[in-house]
Amino acid sequence: MTSQFLAYVAISAFCVLKASSLDTFIAAVYEHAVILPNATLTPVSREEALELMSQNLDVLEGAITAAAKQGAHIIVTPEDAIYGWNFSRETLYPYLEDIPDPQVNWIPCNDPNRFGHTPVQERLSCLAKNNSIYVVANIGDKKSCNTSDPQCPPDGRYQYNTDVVFDSQGKLVARYHKQNLFMGEDQFNLPKEPEVVTFNTTFGRFGIFTCFDILFHDPAITLVKDFHVDTILFPTAWMNVLPLLSAIEFHSAWAMGTGVNFLASNIHYPSKNMTGSGIYAPDSPRAFHYDMKTEKGKLLLAQLDSHPYHPVVANWTAYASSTEALSRGNKEFKSILFFDEFTFVELTGAMGNYTVCQKDLCCHLSYKMSEKRSDEVYALGAFDGLHIVEGRYYLQICTLLKCATNDLNTCGDPVETASTTFEMFSLSGTFETQHVFPEVLLSEIQLAPGEFQVSSDGRLFSLKPISAPVLTATLFGRWYEKDGALNVSSALTAQALIIMLIVITPIVYSIYW
Ligand SMILES: *[C@@H]1O[C@H](CO)[C@@H](O)[C@H](O)[C@H]1NC(C)=O
Ligand SMILES: *[C@@H]1O[C@H](CO)[C@@H](O)[C@H](O)[C@H]1NC(C)=O
Ligand SMILES: *[C@@H]1O[C@H](CO)[C@@H](O)[C@H](O)[C@H]1NC(C)=O
Ligand SMILES: *[C@@H]1O[C@H](CO)[C@@H](O)[C@H](O)[C@H]1NC(C)=O
Ligand SMILES: *[C@@H]1O[C@H](CO)[C@@H](O)[C@H](O)[C@H]1NC(C)=O
Ligand SMILES: *[C@@H]1O[C@H](CO)[C@@H](O)[C@H](O)[C@H]1NC(C)=O
Ligand SMILES: *[C@@H]1O[C@H](CO)[C@@H](O)[C@H](O)[C@H]1NC(C)=O
Ligand SMILES: *[C@@H]1O[C@H](CO)[C@@H](O)[C@H](O)[C@H]1NC(C)=O
């Protein structure tokens, strides 16, 4: 008995010691085919709202228990996964719960009535506790207010798009109110100050933000640069936009560009172009999923380093600014990519070296195709300007892409398939920002794990012949400091500018309200 007991003590001491710090952990993300409420102009009852949320939670429960059985330490579920979308302030209200500040030290599963009627938080907490797994979810928070607060909305409450995290004991350890609401998210308020939310675990330090937040400096870049998180948790309801903003493409690029792990969990709703989830390490995706064909959810698991070591590219402009302009003999042309006018040159041969510039950004490309096909056109493009449609953000972009057809006016249009394979490419640009996200997207919306790299002098280059035809290889730069700039892309004429301002101003206003 005694020796058995001692052995037991020794083993548990070892486990405790081991549990104090893990070198690796298993991450899970779930792409959820959300059950939407019926569209309504009048609010449903609280009971009906709970009934709908409980249907979604039943599905999430299956994913959480399956992930835990396979050893996952943490699982991320999508934005809007519990109640869907298309709400007004009033019709959303029955779905909301008051979510306390995690400092209150609360395990809803053990103490469900401490903060009023909170069955959704209780259920999530119990799922975390019962399965001994961190659970990340997106729900709605409500905070009542009154005239003592001059900003209090007329209906007497704030409503927030909110991420919550319950630890493996079921304790609420994080609450994050989304900062960058997407256009049309009028049912929610902005937090008074941008929130930077982190928490520590035995498998690294975590930060969290939501969907559209990924395009902006706060809190996303602050979490990485100032709070040194190892892993970002990212619930999203992401509508894919080709060629540069498909979920798996951009989210994996963000992980590589910032040097952190990134756990992206998307809604599965193909008719709105919502699919694409993944577990991305800085050097390469570990798992990803893209499925426009079925209506099914999908659980992904992968092992990650708790503290990914990744020397974030020191200097994005070093190579390009030390390089002479390559061939600029080809005629330049302009074409629109997601409302922005890029300057392009066509790649006319099976191999070559090209430069194209727009404003202060020059992009250099060296490439070799397996063969130059007559039925496909590729182009090298540059864009240096303020994007103002569906959000306002300053971009510097160098992109090698397949044009949708042989008509050069379709360069920049969405295209999903290609037949041209590349034996090598090397892309660089004279970026004036340090925030550049390297993207490579292959035919049929696939990633290319382990097939490319970024060098310390700022080149995105293939490590070997690319395993499938290429849709795009892109350096997607964000120049956050210039988001407030008043001047729109100089390529626009004054007339176009006026028309765009008339059309766009109400949209921009609704985003920043
Ligand atoms: C939506 O309405 C239909 C028809 O009234 C009903 O059968 C269905 O259960 C409703 N769905 C939800 C999620 O309430
Ligand atoms: C949103 O709700 C309105 C009615 O409230 C409905 O007409 C519209 O079709 C809904 N849109 C989507 C995408 O569900
Ligand atoms: C958690 O476990 C308890 C007791 O084992 C059970 O009553 C409860 O229904 C479980 N809750 C969830 C959400 O799994
Ligand atoms: C107004 O709100 C403040 C702060 O939330 C609270 O202390 C106060 O009691 C409220 N006043 C009324 C009249 O509800
Ligand atoms: C996490 O741990 C670090 C020290 O390792 C500390 O500086 C930081 O405040 C902790 N963060 C939280 C949210 O507890
Ligand atoms: C989905 O994306 C395709 C192009 O990739 C586009 O033609 C279509 O309009 C998009 N659908 C929606 C609902 O946005
Ligand atoms: C990056 O490289 C360029 C060209 O070599 C150099 O002028 C610049 O100072 C470097 N920037 C940084 C931040 O090191
Ligand atoms: C492109 O430039 C590289 C050196 O940078 C050179 O080796 C290669 O021959 C050039 N290719 C063409 C087709 O000009």
XYZ file of C-alpha atoms and ligand atoms in Angstrom:
625
model
C 0.000 0.000 0.000
C 2.675 2.444 1.078
C 4.926 1.863 -1.909
C 1.915 2.040 -4.199
C 0.933 5.304 -2.566
C 4.466 6.672 -2.962
C 4.500 5.650 -6.603
C 1.189 7.426 -6.993
C 2.586 10.558 -5.358
C 5.677 10.391 -7.553
C 3.598 10.024 -10.688
C 1.251 12.839 -9.799
C 4.176 15.075 -8.858
C 5.677 14.301 -12.247
C 2.387 15.079 -13.941
C 2.049 18.356 -12.092
C 5.605 19.245 -13.033
C 4.923 18.323 -16.611
C 1.621 20.136 -16.602
C 3.374 23.296 -15.507
C 4.666 23.741 -19.009
C 4.057 21.929 -22.271
C 6.309 22.312 -25.303
C 3.514 21.362 -27.642
C -0.260 21.154 -27.499
C -3.110 19.897 -29.617
C -5.373 22.543 -31.089
C -8.823 21.997 -32.561
C -11.035 24.238 -34.667
C -14.567 23.435 -35.747
C -16.174 24.705 -38.948
C -19.845 24.762 -38.005
C -22.803 24.570 -40.391
C -24.886 26.985 -38.346
C -28.629 26.485 -37.880
C -30.101 29.934 -38.580
C -33.189 31.337 -36.920
C -36.096 32.169 -39.222
C -35.900 35.751 -40.472
C -38.198 37.930 -38.392
C -38.919 41.610 -37.953
C -40.253 41.182 -34.423
C -38.224 39.687 -31.581
C -38.829 36.034 -30.681
C -39.348 35.067 -27.044
C -36.360 34.253 -24.834
C -37.533 30.598 -24.829
C -37.514 30.431 -28.634
C -34.075 32.057 -28.716
C -32.761 29.511 -26.206
C -34.279 26.668 -28.209
C -32.443 27.761 -31.371
C -29.157 28.293 -29.498
C -29.482 24.920 -27.876
C -29.784 23.260 -31.312
C -26.474 24.838 -32.335
C -24.895 23.967 -28.976
C -25.930 20.324 -29.465
C -23.838 20.242 -32.652
C -20.923 22.086 -31.011
C -21.076 19.618 -28.111
C -20.411 16.772 -30.549
C -17.338 18.573 -31.865
C -16.059 19.498 -28.390
C -16.369 15.964 -27.013
C -14.779 14.477 -30.152
C -11.885 16.947 -29.949
C -11.341 16.215 -26.255
C -11.352 12.444 -26.892
C -8.563 12.976 -29.420
C -6.488 14.845 -26.862
C -7.146 18.456 -27.859
C -6.254 21.054 -25.212
C -8.339 23.818 -26.763
C -11.117 24.126 -29.330
C -12.267 27.233 -31.208
C -15.811 27.573 -32.555
C -16.927 30.234 -35.071
C -18.335 33.736 -34.781
C -22.164 33.718 -34.925
C -22.107 29.918 -34.496
C -24.729 29.877 -31.739
C -27.394 32.223 -33.139
C -26.498 33.103 -36.739
C -26.902 36.597 -38.230
C -29.277 38.985 -39.982
C -30.585 40.656 -36.815
C -31.660 44.137 -35.865
C -30.825 45.407 -32.369
C -34.280 44.380 -31.209
C -34.435 40.907 -32.779
C -30.962 40.055 -31.410
C -31.872 40.991 -27.858
C -33.509 37.673 -26.772
C -30.256 35.868 -27.619
C -28.039 37.986 -25.329
C -26.700 37.297 -21.833
C -24.888 39.566 -19.439
C -21.287 38.317 -19.520
C -19.274 39.407 -16.477
C -15.645 40.513 -16.470
C -13.546 37.323 -16.044
C -11.904 38.915 -12.982
C -14.970 37.817 -10.991
C -13.476 34.326 -11.046
C -16.573 32.378 -12.051
C -17.253 28.780 -13.047
C -20.821 28.992 -14.410
C -21.126 25.188 -14.378
C -20.648 25.173 -10.587
C -22.497 28.391 -9.809
C -25.042 28.937 -12.599
C -27.197 31.603 -10.925
C -24.501 33.976 -9.722
C -25.036 36.502 -12.533
C -28.712 36.112 -13.398
C -30.121 33.900 -16.132
C -27.103 32.680 -18.139
C -27.854 29.196 -19.551
C -25.599 29.588 -22.603
C -22.572 30.431 -20.459
C -23.489 27.595 -18.106
C -23.634 25.087 -20.937
C -20.323 26.209 -22.466
C -18.677 26.117 -19.046
C -19.957 22.587 -18.388
C -18.783 21.433 -21.812
C -15.303 22.753 -21.007
C -15.304 21.283 -17.517
C -16.834 17.911 -18.339
C -14.416 17.376 -21.195
C -11.396 19.037 -19.584
C -10.753 21.260 -22.569
C -10.533 25.014 -23.167
C -13.624 26.120 -25.116
C -13.655 29.285 -27.222
C -17.064 30.552 -28.355
C -18.746 33.668 -29.729
C -21.932 34.912 -28.047
C -23.703 38.208 -27.461
C -23.180 40.363 -24.362
C -25.682 42.943 -23.089
C -24.953 45.742 -20.633
C -27.711 48.016 -19.484
C -27.050 51.715 -19.168
C -29.015 54.906 -18.475
C -28.886 58.646 -18.919
C -26.044 58.934 -16.407
C -23.941 57.730 -19.394
C -24.149 60.259 -22.265
C -23.252 57.544 -24.811
C -25.970 55.151 -23.647
C -28.041 54.092 -26.712
C -31.724 55.158 -26.667
C -32.847 51.589 -25.913
C -30.922 51.635 -22.630
C -28.350 48.972 -23.341
C -25.089 48.159 -25.089
C -24.955 45.001 -27.207
C -21.567 43.491 -28.023
C -20.304 40.839 -30.422
C -18.314 38.871 -27.837
C -15.806 36.037 -27.683
C -15.585 34.035 -24.465
C -13.089 31.431 -23.285
C -13.735 28.822 -20.580
C -10.709 26.956 -19.247
C -10.555 23.203 -18.699
C -12.186 23.645 -15.262
C -15.050 25.579 -16.789
C -13.880 28.966 -15.514
C -14.528 32.080 -17.610
C -10.983 33.279 -18.400
C -11.487 35.702 -21.295
C -14.145 38.033 -22.669
C -13.460 40.104 -25.773
C -15.807 42.649 -27.373
C -15.240 42.918 -31.142
C -13.579 46.192 -32.120
C -13.887 46.297 -35.904
C -17.514 45.596 -36.707
C -18.172 44.746 -40.337
C -20.621 46.810 -42.355
C -24.193 45.897 -41.495
C -23.409 44.733 -37.953
C -25.758 47.456 -36.711
C -27.135 45.193 -34.010
C -23.914 45.678 -32.030
C -22.096 48.543 -30.305
C -18.372 49.210 -30.296
C -16.594 48.857 -26.950
C -15.696 52.254 -25.483
C -11.994 51.456 -25.741
C -10.332 48.801 -27.910
C -9.832 45.737 -25.689
C -6.609 43.742 -25.626
C -7.486 40.358 -24.134
C -4.886 37.722 -23.267
C -4.628 34.732 -20.941
C -1.817 32.398 -19.928
C -1.908 28.614 -20.009
C 0.590 25.805 -19.536
C 0.777 25.691 -23.341
C 1.532 29.301 -24.101
C 0.040 32.757 -24.026
C -3.150 33.386 -25.968
C -4.757 36.435 -27.534
C -8.160 36.694 -29.130
C -9.944 38.760 -31.786
C -12.807 38.367 -34.235
C -13.206 38.253 -38.030
C -12.833 41.769 -39.555
C -10.421 42.695 -36.715
C -7.721 40.842 -38.665
C -7.394 43.704 -41.152
C -6.600 46.340 -38.512
C -3.845 47.250 -36.074
C -5.876 47.117 -32.859
C -6.070 44.777 -31.143
C -4.496 42.307 -33.607
C -0.981 43.690 -34.056
C -0.831 45.008 -30.479
C -1.423 41.476 -29.152
C 1.580 40.212 -31.085
C 3.973 43.163 -30.803
C 3.307 44.401 -27.261
C 1.741 41.430 -25.487
C 3.888 38.742 -27.126
C 1.163 36.149 -27.481
C 2.090 32.734 -28.887
C -1.291 31.831 -30.355
C -4.262 33.813 -31.655
C -7.820 32.484 -31.282
C -9.970 33.625 -34.184
C -13.723 32.988 -34.352
C -14.941 34.247 -37.721
C -17.872 34.307 -40.137
C -15.719 34.997 -43.181
C -17.071 35.485 -46.692
C -14.392 34.500 -49.162
C -13.329 37.121 -51.680
C -10.932 36.015 -54.378
C -8.214 36.498 -55.375
C -6.587 37.815 -52.161
C -9.053 37.495 -49.284
C -10.114 33.869 -49.218
C -10.192 32.688 -45.592
C -7.531 29.963 -45.620
C -5.273 32.076 -47.831
C -5.323 35.277 -45.780
C -5.454 33.704 -42.311
C -2.461 31.442 -42.977
C -0.614 34.469 -44.382
C -1.326 36.445 -41.203
C 0.242 33.664 -39.104
C 3.357 33.704 -41.261
C 3.592 37.498 -41.400
C 3.320 37.943 -37.635
C 5.122 34.787 -36.450
C 2.349 33.398 -34.230
C 0.075 30.347 -34.260
C -3.390 31.155 -35.583
C -6.533 29.099 -34.915
C -9.241 30.138 -37.381
C -12.731 28.711 -37.035
C -15.175 29.740 -39.764
C -18.897 29.270 -40.280
C -19.793 26.692 -42.908
C -22.371 28.304 -45.197
C -21.369 27.804 -48.847
C -24.222 29.844 -50.345
C -22.711 32.949 -48.688
C -19.137 31.875 -49.593
C -18.437 31.056 -45.952
C -16.003 28.160 -45.613
C -12.309 27.885 -44.815
C -10.919 27.075 -41.378
C -7.445 26.151 -40.285
C -4.696 25.608 -37.764
C -1.748 27.669 -38.917
C 1.785 27.735 -37.532
C 4.057 30.602 -38.610
C 6.167 28.439 -40.903
C 3.297 26.518 -42.492
C -0.361 25.490 -42.179
C -0.792 22.342 -40.058
C -4.402 21.651 -41.099
C -6.956 23.445 -43.227
C -10.401 22.844 -44.670
C -12.241 24.412 -47.601
C -15.481 22.878 -48.836
C -18.001 24.539 -51.132
C -19.594 21.204 -52.053
C -21.217 19.806 -48.911
C -23.344 21.279 -46.136
C -21.374 19.492 -43.406
C -19.359 20.848 -40.496
C -15.750 19.759 -39.985
C -13.460 19.222 -37.014
C -9.724 19.854 -37.519
C -6.948 18.925 -35.072
C -3.215 19.502 -35.190
C -0.231 19.698 -32.898
C 1.455 23.065 -32.444
C 4.485 24.408 -30.594
C 3.400 26.209 -27.435
C 5.994 28.913 -28.120
C 6.513 28.971 -31.866
C 9.930 30.327 -32.616
C 9.802 32.202 -35.829
C 12.188 34.987 -36.732
C 9.715 37.455 -38.160
C 11.072 38.851 -41.381
C 13.319 41.707 -40.429
C 13.171 43.874 -43.507
C 10.473 43.630 -46.186
C 12.180 46.053 -48.522
C 15.846 45.076 -48.279
C 16.041 42.852 -51.341
C 13.712 44.846 -53.580
C 15.306 48.207 -52.908
C 18.780 46.857 -53.613
C 17.666 45.368 -56.947
C 17.819 47.108 -60.290
C 14.496 47.285 -62.062
C 14.038 44.084 -64.031
C 12.500 44.105 -67.487
C 9.872 46.824 -67.804
C 9.732 46.471 -71.569
C 6.201 45.103 -71.482
C 3.322 47.451 -71.761
C 1.696 48.225 -68.430
C -2.066 48.118 -68.039
C -4.592 48.872 -65.321
C -7.196 46.456 -64.030
C -9.465 46.339 -60.987
C -8.964 43.907 -58.094
C -11.733 44.091 -55.478
C -12.491 47.755 -56.284
C -8.815 48.800 -56.362
C -7.017 49.774 -59.566
C -3.789 47.803 -59.847
C -0.970 48.404 -62.314
C -0.067 45.155 -64.111
C 2.359 43.680 -66.611
C 1.577 40.452 -68.435
C 3.995 37.535 -68.059
C 4.577 36.696 -71.701
C 7.139 33.913 -71.533
C 7.563 30.603 -69.724
C 10.215 32.304 -67.611
C 11.322 35.826 -66.943
C 12.130 38.703 -64.654
C 9.707 41.620 -64.333
C 9.196 44.817 -62.397
C 5.978 46.802 -62.062
C 5.508 49.945 -59.963
C 2.628 51.991 -58.615
C 3.373 55.189 -56.693
C 6.244 54.364 -54.340
C 5.832 50.591 -54.498
C 7.883 48.590 -57.008
C 7.344 44.824 -57.241
C 9.934 42.427 -58.647
C 9.230 38.910 -59.872
C 11.432 36.121 -61.176
C 9.581 33.000 -62.277
C 9.687 29.852 -64.331
C 6.540 28.038 -65.451
C 6.579 24.405 -66.523
C 5.114 25.646 -69.798
C 3.532 28.847 -71.090
C -0.026 27.842 -71.958
C -1.877 29.782 -74.617
C -5.191 29.467 -72.748
C -4.027 31.150 -69.520
C -2.708 34.630 -68.767
C -0.689 35.524 -65.669
C 0.230 39.029 -64.607
C 2.370 40.812 -62.029
C 0.491 43.613 -60.268
C 1.199 46.458 -57.845
C -1.169 48.515 -55.719
C -0.278 51.329 -53.321
C -3.381 53.089 -52.021
C -6.315 53.404 -49.683
C -8.993 50.759 -50.105
C -12.404 52.256 -49.308
C -15.079 49.682 -50.141
C -16.451 47.479 -47.327
C -13.923 48.993 -44.954
C -11.185 51.594 -45.159
C -7.621 50.340 -45.058
C -4.359 51.328 -46.744
C -2.737 48.598 -48.819
C 0.623 47.988 -50.465
C 0.365 44.814 -52.534
C 2.610 42.912 -54.917
C 0.823 40.058 -56.620
C 1.477 37.361 -59.175
C -1.928 36.107 -60.285
C -3.840 34.215 -62.885
C -6.264 36.425 -64.831
C -9.826 35.120 -64.977
C -9.711 34.912 -68.794
C -7.276 35.821 -71.559
C -8.801 39.318 -71.593
C -6.423 41.534 -69.592
C -9.398 43.412 -68.131
C -10.149 40.300 -66.075
C -6.807 40.371 -64.242
C -7.846 40.733 -60.581
C -11.272 39.112 -61.035
C -12.120 36.015 -58.978
C -10.943 32.742 -60.521
C -10.876 29.350 -58.803
C -9.009 27.030 -61.128
C -5.756 27.085 -63.074
C -3.617 24.686 -65.102
C -0.224 26.402 -65.093
C 2.353 25.004 -62.696
C 5.400 26.960 -61.560
C 8.863 25.468 -61.153
C 9.940 28.539 -59.231
C 8.973 32.068 -58.299
C 10.512 34.817 -56.209
C 8.494 37.943 -55.394
C 9.581 41.076 -53.519
C 8.601 44.727 -53.203
C 9.823 48.084 -51.912
C 7.357 48.123 -49.011
C 7.168 51.067 -46.666
C 5.380 49.013 -44.013
C 6.669 46.173 -41.837
C 3.299 44.469 -41.901
C 3.321 42.199 -44.921
C 1.417 38.909 -45.168
C 2.711 36.324 -47.668
C -0.016 34.428 -49.490
C 0.121 31.471 -51.867
C -3.132 30.016 -53.188
C -3.338 27.037 -55.516
C -6.000 25.877 -57.962
C -9.323 24.871 -56.385
C -8.559 27.018 -53.323
C -5.807 24.942 -51.726
C -2.753 25.953 -49.709
C 0.835 24.883 -50.322
C 2.249 23.883 -46.912
C 6.015 23.650 -46.866
C 6.425 24.705 -50.498
C 7.459 28.337 -49.999
C 9.266 30.574 -47.560
C 10.119 34.158 -46.829
C 13.744 35.273 -46.545
C 15.077 37.842 -44.094
C 15.545 40.329 -46.941
C 11.840 40.145 -47.828
C 11.511 37.697 -50.729
C 8.605 35.279 -50.988
C 10.033 32.324 -52.884
C 9.224 28.728 -53.786
C 11.310 26.021 -52.138
C 10.561 23.495 -54.863
C 8.304 23.144 -57.899
C 4.803 23.984 -56.687
C 2.685 20.831 -56.406
C -0.415 22.239 -58.134
C -1.280 25.063 -60.519
C -0.996 28.522 -58.968
C -3.829 31.041 -58.606
C -1.748 33.646 -56.822
C 1.453 34.360 -54.915
C 1.130 37.674 -53.128
C 2.788 39.982 -50.645
C -0.200 41.636 -48.954
C 1.042 44.716 -47.093
C -0.977 46.764 -44.615
C 0.125 50.321 -43.870
C -1.990 50.972 -40.769
C -0.715 54.503 -40.135
C -2.209 55.668 -43.429
C -5.757 54.387 -42.836
C -6.832 57.861 -41.793
C -5.439 59.453 -44.960
C -7.938 61.583 -46.810
C -6.521 61.111 -50.277
C -7.894 58.160 -52.169
C -5.815 56.264 -54.730
C -4.252 58.890 -56.977
C -5.176 56.736 -59.959
C -8.778 57.837 -59.532
C -9.928 60.924 -61.333
C -11.496 63.735 -59.336
C -14.874 62.908 -60.846
C -14.656 59.248 -59.899
C -13.541 60.334 -56.461
C -16.600 62.495 -55.935
C -18.934 59.754 -57.134
C -17.223 57.198 -54.911
C -17.385 59.473 -51.893
C -21.111 59.992 -52.399
C -21.695 56.264 -52.704
C -19.235 55.152 -50.089
C -19.553 57.698 -47.313
C -22.703 56.183 -45.789
C -21.031 52.758 -45.749
C -17.865 54.037 -44.121
C -19.955 55.975 -41.666
C -21.904 52.907 -40.622
C -18.689 50.993 -39.986
C -17.175 53.654 -37.802
C -20.242 54.679 -35.919
C -38.695 28.171 -39.143
O -40.031 28.103 -39.559
C -40.450 26.820 -39.993
C -41.872 26.934 -40.527
O -42.664 27.692 -39.651
C -40.354 25.833 -38.828
O -40.715 24.552 -39.236
C -38.918 25.810 -38.361
O -38.784 24.985 -37.234
C -38.434 27.209 -38.001
N -37.010 27.153 -37.725
C -36.490 27.636 -36.623
C -35.029 27.541 -36.496
O -37.158 28.149 -35.749
C -32.662 38.946 -43.568
O -33.929 39.172 -42.997
C -34.861 39.780 -43.876
C -36.164 39.970 -43.122
O -35.941 40.421 -41.840
C -35.076 38.906 -45.086
O -35.913 39.573 -46.006
C -33.749 38.602 -45.746
O -33.950 37.666 -46.767
C -32.777 38.039 -44.751
N -31.503 37.845 -45.390
C -30.794 36.742 -45.253
C -29.493 36.719 -45.949
O -31.158 35.810 -44.590
C -21.631 17.599 -17.408
O -21.604 16.504 -16.539
C -22.670 16.520 -15.591
C -22.466 15.404 -14.581
O -21.614 14.419 -15.088
C -23.975 16.360 -16.347
O -25.043 16.412 -15.444
C -24.120 17.505 -17.320
O -25.268 17.334 -18.114
C -22.915 17.587 -18.221
N -23.051 18.818 -18.977
C -22.612 18.945 -20.197
C -22.881 20.268 -20.857
O -21.981 18.087 -20.782
C -27.767 54.348 -13.902
O -26.582 53.549 -14.138
C -25.638 53.655 -13.103
C -24.393 52.940 -13.559
O -24.697 51.787 -14.261
C -26.232 53.087 -11.831
O -25.294 53.184 -10.777
C -27.479 53.853 -11.466
O -28.125 53.249 -10.368
C -28.463 53.872 -12.645
N -29.567 54.768 -12.350
C -30.822 54.440 -12.542
C -31.827 55.472 -12.242
O -31.128 53.343 -12.972
C 0.982 36.090 -18.385
O 2.256 35.870 -17.833
C 3.161 36.947 -17.996
C 4.488 36.579 -17.387
O 4.922 35.372 -17.888
C 2.626 38.199 -17.347
O 3.484 39.285 -17.638
C 1.247 38.503 -17.878
O 0.688 39.591 -17.176
C 0.340 37.301 -17.742
N -0.906 37.603 -18.410
C -2.083 37.376 -17.851
C -3.276 37.778 -18.629
O -2.175 36.851 -16.751
C -19.104 34.027 -53.981
O -17.900 34.193 -54.722
C -18.065 34.194 -56.132
C -16.732 34.358 -56.788
O -15.756 33.598 -56.200
C -18.987 35.313 -56.540
O -19.224 35.246 -57.931
C -20.288 35.232 -55.781
O -21.067 36.364 -56.058
C -20.051 35.161 -54.278
N -21.298 34.953 -53.583
C -21.702 35.712 -52.584
C -22.986 35.356 -51.954
O -21.035 36.651 -52.158
C 15.868 47.692 -44.792
O 16.738 47.606 -45.882
C 16.922 48.844 -46.567
C 17.750 48.575 -47.814
O 18.785 47.707 -47.528
C 17.587 49.827 -45.628
O 17.770 51.066 -46.285
C 16.689 50.006 -44.408
O 17.327 50.837 -43.467
C 16.367 48.678 -43.762
N 15.326 48.883 -42.769
C 15.404 48.402 -41.547
C 14.236 48.690 -40.633
O 16.345 47.735 -41.175
C 16.347 36.381 -64.343
O 17.337 36.859 -63.469
C 18.197 35.836 -62.974
C 19.144 36.459 -61.983
O 18.484 37.294 -61.113
C 18.962 35.213 -64.118
O 19.735 34.137 -63.622
C 17.985 34.686 -65.149
O 18.698 34.241 -66.285
C 17.012 35.750 -65.582
N 16.010 35.116 -66.414
C 15.586 35.646 -67.563
C 14.606 34.838 -68.349
O 15.965 36.734 -67.947
